[in-house]
Amino acid sequence: MKKRQFYGIKSTCSAKNKFMDISSRKKMLRSEIEKSFKLFSISISEKYEKSKQLCLRGEHLLPQSGVCAFYAAIDFEPDLSLLAEKALQLRLKILFPRICCKSMHFCTVSNLQQLKPGTFGILAPETPIHHQKIDVFFVPGLAFDASGGRLGRGGGYYDRFLSIFPQAFKVGVCFEQAILPKIPVDRHDITMDAILTESRIIFCSDTKNPSSSDV
């Protein structure tokens, strides 16, 4: 089977970076990916269609009851609005992140109209912070690999927050082009239990799928 490539980025283990430390390799990879976005950006209509397909597939990962954490998409990230709306229809509690004082908190949202422009212009809720159990996290990223490795934007917000909820089922969300052969990770990085794209769901751990649906 031919390996899928992220907008022309073939490998993360080239001779140029294999002797670099993990932090430097991540920084270089982020730079390569950002350059690729500028060269291979998708249209608004294509992003909508791919996001729609991804959300339909993502319904298989929604729990029968409980709490799901989403994100408000920016730039190239898949838009999960349709999946969040589906979760509300299923009477699940949904959360969205809010960044305050260099920390990320998740807040309860009863409808998506409660999201307003916040830090960095990202839509965020102004509702009360949720401190209890979270069952499923849908996590954005620049790129992922099939082992659950994630490349974030470098702020460490998600790694710090996810470490508080080790029992949550963590789903990395990206378009298919953002699946790389290998993401450099260190001991502080939180890996995903599954990766959701518009084409498939990749299960990366033995953690049980929170949904009773067959995938």
PDB file of C-alpha atoms in Angstrom, residues 75-190:
ATOM      1  CA  ASP A  75      -6.860  27.630   9.436  1.00  0.00           C
ATOM      2  CA  PHE A  76      -6.476  24.106   8.020  1.00  0.00           C
ATOM      3  CA  GLU A  77      -8.141  22.272  10.921  1.00  0.00           C
ATOM      4  CA  PRO A  78     -11.251  20.164  10.237  1.00  0.00           C
ATOM      5  CA  ASP A  79     -14.449  21.895  11.373  1.00  0.00           C
ATOM      6  CA  LEU A  80     -16.242  19.767  13.987  1.00  0.00           C
ATOM      7  CA  SER A  81     -19.385  21.910  14.208  1.00  0.00           C
ATOM      8  CA  LEU A  82     -21.610  19.197  12.700  1.00  0.00           C
ATOM      9  CA  LEU A  83     -20.232  16.583  15.092  1.00  0.00           C
ATOM     10  CA  ALA A  84     -20.739  18.882  18.079  1.00  0.00           C
ATOM     11  CA  GLU A  85     -24.335  19.509  16.972  1.00  0.00           C
ATOM     12  CA  LYS A  86     -24.865  15.749  16.719  1.00  0.00           C
ATOM     13  CA  ALA A  87     -23.522  15.320  20.249  1.00  0.00           C
ATOM     14  CA  LEU A  88     -26.035  17.890  21.498  1.00  0.00           C
ATOM     15  CA  GLN A  89     -28.844  16.022  19.713  1.00  0.00           C
ATOM     16  CA  LEU A  90     -27.751  12.879  21.581  1.00  0.00           C
ATOM     17  CA  ARG A  91     -28.008  14.850  24.842  1.00  0.00           C
ATOM     18  CA  LEU A  92     -24.290  14.650  25.508  1.00  0.00           C
ATOM     19  CA  LYS A  93     -22.601  17.442  27.428  1.00  0.00           C
ATOM     20  CA  ILE A  94     -20.159  19.268  25.157  1.00  0.00           C
ATOM     21  CA  LEU A  95     -17.194  21.464  26.035  1.00  0.00           C
ATOM     22  CA  PHE A  96     -15.031  23.933  24.137  1.00  0.00           C
ATOM     23  CA  PRO A  97     -11.657  25.373  25.200  1.00  0.00           C
ATOM     24  CA  ARG A  98     -10.905  28.855  26.452  1.00  0.00           C
ATOM     25  CA  ILE A  99      -7.364  30.155  26.884  1.00  0.00           C
ATOM     26  CA  CYS A 100      -6.781  32.454  29.835  1.00  0.00           C
ATOM     27  CA  CYS A 101      -3.468  33.537  31.392  1.00  0.00           C
ATOM     28  CA  LYS A 102      -1.494  31.007  29.319  1.00  0.00           C
ATOM     29  CA  SER A 103      -3.718  28.168  30.557  1.00  0.00           C
ATOM     30  CA  MET A 104      -6.439  26.275  28.729  1.00  0.00           C
ATOM     31  CA  HIS A 105      -9.783  25.510  30.351  1.00  0.00           C
ATOM     32  CA  PHE A 106     -12.801  23.686  28.952  1.00  0.00           C
ATOM     33  CA  CYS A 107     -16.244  25.192  29.412  1.00  0.00           C
ATOM     34  CA  THR A 108     -19.732  23.758  29.055  1.00  0.00           C
ATOM     35  CA  VAL A 109     -21.630  24.875  25.946  1.00  0.00           C
ATOM     36  CA  SER A 110     -25.352  24.341  25.357  1.00  0.00           C
ATOM     37  CA  ASN A 111     -25.291  25.686  21.786  1.00  0.00           C
ATOM     38  CA  LEU A 112     -22.578  26.788  19.375  1.00  0.00           C
ATOM     39  CA  GLN A 113     -23.847  30.371  19.385  1.00  0.00           C
ATOM     40  CA  GLN A 114     -22.204  30.701  22.802  1.00  0.00           C
ATOM     41  CA  LEU A 115     -18.791  30.693  21.112  1.00  0.00           C
ATOM     42  CA  LYS A 116     -17.344  34.186  20.682  1.00  0.00           C
ATOM     43  CA  PRO A 117     -13.955  35.435  19.386  1.00  0.00           C
ATOM     44  CA  GLY A 118     -11.377  35.057  22.162  1.00  0.00           C
ATOM     45  CA  THR A 119      -7.584  34.750  22.494  1.00  0.00           C
ATOM     46  CA  PHE A 120      -5.828  34.701  19.085  1.00  0.00           C
ATOM     47  CA  GLY A 121      -9.265  35.356  17.548  1.00  0.00           C
ATOM     48  CA  ILE A 122     -10.301  31.736  18.163  1.00  0.00           C
ATOM     49  CA  LEU A 123     -13.970  31.151  18.971  1.00  0.00           C
ATOM     50  CA  ALA A 124     -14.315  30.332  22.663  1.00  0.00           C
ATOM     51  CA  PRO A 125     -17.066  30.131  25.304  1.00  0.00           C
ATOM     52  CA  GLU A 126     -17.538  32.543  28.184  1.00  0.00           C
ATOM     53  CA  THR A 127     -19.523  29.967  30.135  1.00  0.00           C
ATOM     54  CA  PRO A 128     -18.504  28.310  33.454  1.00  0.00           C
ATOM     55  CA  ILE A 129     -15.423  26.076  33.529  1.00  0.00           C
ATOM     56  CA  HIS A 130     -16.014  22.310  33.652  1.00  0.00           C
ATOM     57  CA  HIS A 131     -13.918  20.547  36.326  1.00  0.00           C
ATOM     58  CA  GLN A 132     -15.392  17.059  36.263  1.00  0.00           C
ATOM     59  CA  LYS A 133     -14.782  13.917  34.223  1.00  0.00           C
ATOM     60  CA  ILE A 134     -14.340  14.184  30.444  1.00  0.00           C
ATOM     61  CA  ASP A 135     -15.036  11.030  28.439  1.00  0.00           C
ATOM     62  CA  VAL A 136     -13.866  11.899  24.918  1.00  0.00           C
ATOM     63  CA  PHE A 137     -11.426  14.561  23.705  1.00  0.00           C
ATOM     64  CA  PHE A 138     -11.336  15.596  20.051  1.00  0.00           C
ATOM     65  CA  VAL A 139      -7.842  17.071  19.696  1.00  0.00           C
ATOM     66  CA  PRO A 140      -6.535  19.212  16.806  1.00  0.00           C
ATOM     67  CA  GLY A 141      -2.952  19.070  15.567  1.00  0.00           C
ATOM     68  CA  LEU A 142      -0.624  20.028  12.739  1.00  0.00           C
ATOM     69  CA  ALA A 143       0.010  16.349  11.998  1.00  0.00           C
ATOM     70  CA  PHE A 144      -0.359  12.852  13.460  1.00  0.00           C
ATOM     71  CA  ASP A 145       1.024   9.377  12.859  1.00  0.00           C
ATOM     72  CA  ALA A 146      -0.693   5.988  12.972  1.00  0.00           C
ATOM     73  CA  SER A 147       0.810   5.239  16.396  1.00  0.00           C
ATOM     74  CA  GLY A 148      -1.021   8.182  17.951  1.00  0.00           C
ATOM     75  CA  GLY A 149       1.869  10.630  17.862  1.00  0.00           C
ATOM     76  CA  ARG A 150       0.756  14.250  17.623  1.00  0.00           C
ATOM     77  CA  LEU A 151       2.506  17.410  16.466  1.00  0.00           C
ATOM     78  CA  GLY A 152       0.868  20.459  18.027  1.00  0.00           C
ATOM     79  CA  ARG A 153       1.620  24.128  17.543  1.00  0.00           C
ATOM     80  CA  GLY A 154       4.276  24.162  20.262  1.00  0.00           C
ATOM     81  CA  GLY A 155       2.380  25.825  23.099  1.00  0.00           C
ATOM     82  CA  GLY A 156       1.890  22.639  25.108  1.00  0.00           C
ATOM     83  CA  TYR A 157      -1.706  23.545  26.009  1.00  0.00           C
ATOM     84  CA  TYR A 158      -3.211  20.170  25.133  1.00  0.00           C
ATOM     85  CA  ASP A 159      -0.400  18.057  26.579  1.00  0.00           C
ATOM     86  CA  ARG A 160      -0.732  19.837  29.917  1.00  0.00           C
ATOM     87  CA  PHE A 161      -4.522  19.623  29.990  1.00  0.00           C
ATOM     88  CA  LEU A 162      -4.812  16.030  28.773  1.00  0.00           C
ATOM     89  CA  SER A 163      -2.414  14.876  31.486  1.00  0.00           C
ATOM     90  CA  ILE A 164      -5.119  15.824  34.014  1.00  0.00           C
ATOM     91  CA  PHE A 165      -7.583  13.400  32.373  1.00  0.00           C
ATOM     92  CA  PRO A 166      -5.555  10.220  31.668  1.00  0.00           C
ATOM     93  CA  GLN A 167      -8.694   8.044  31.439  1.00  0.00           C
ATOM     94  CA  ALA A 168     -10.286  10.110  28.652  1.00  0.00           C
ATOM     95  CA  PHE A 169     -10.470   8.633  25.141  1.00  0.00           C
ATOM     96  CA  LYS A 170      -8.285  10.939  23.045  1.00  0.00           C
ATOM     97  CA  VAL A 171      -9.058  11.385  19.350  1.00  0.00           C
ATOM     98  CA  GLY A 172      -6.602  13.230  17.120  1.00  0.00           C
ATOM     99  CA  VAL A 173      -8.439  15.059  14.325  1.00  0.00           C
ATOM    100  CA  CYS A 174      -6.943  15.979  10.957  1.00  0.00           C
ATOM    101  CA  PHE A 175      -7.427  15.649   7.230  1.00  0.00           C
ATOM    102  CA  GLU A 176      -5.907  12.554   5.622  1.00  0.00           C
ATOM    103  CA  GLN A 177      -2.985  14.528   4.178  1.00  0.00           C
ATOM    104  CA  ALA A 178      -1.816  15.303   7.721  1.00  0.00           C
ATOM    105  CA  ILE A 179      -0.958  11.675   8.527  1.00  0.00           C
ATOM    106  CA  LEU A 180       2.839  11.365   8.577  1.00  0.00           C
ATOM    107  CA  PRO A 181       4.963   8.198   8.768  1.00  0.00           C
ATOM    108  CA  LYS A 182       6.410   9.201  12.152  1.00  0.00           C
ATOM    109  CA  ILE A 183       5.971  12.120  14.570  1.00  0.00           C
ATOM    110  CA  PRO A 184       8.903  12.782  16.945  1.00  0.00           C
ATOM    111  CA  VAL A 185       7.627  12.476  20.528  1.00  0.00           C
ATOM    112  CA  ASP A 186       9.177  12.690  23.973  1.00  0.00           C
ATOM    113  CA  ARG A 187       8.048  11.479  27.395  1.00  0.00           C
ATOM    114  CA  HIS A 188       5.958  14.603  28.043  1.00  0.00           C
ATOM    115  CA  ASP A 189       3.884  14.220  24.872  1.00  0.00           C
ATOM    116  CA  ILE A 190       0.397  12.742  25.181  1.00  0.00           C
TER     117      ILE A 190
END
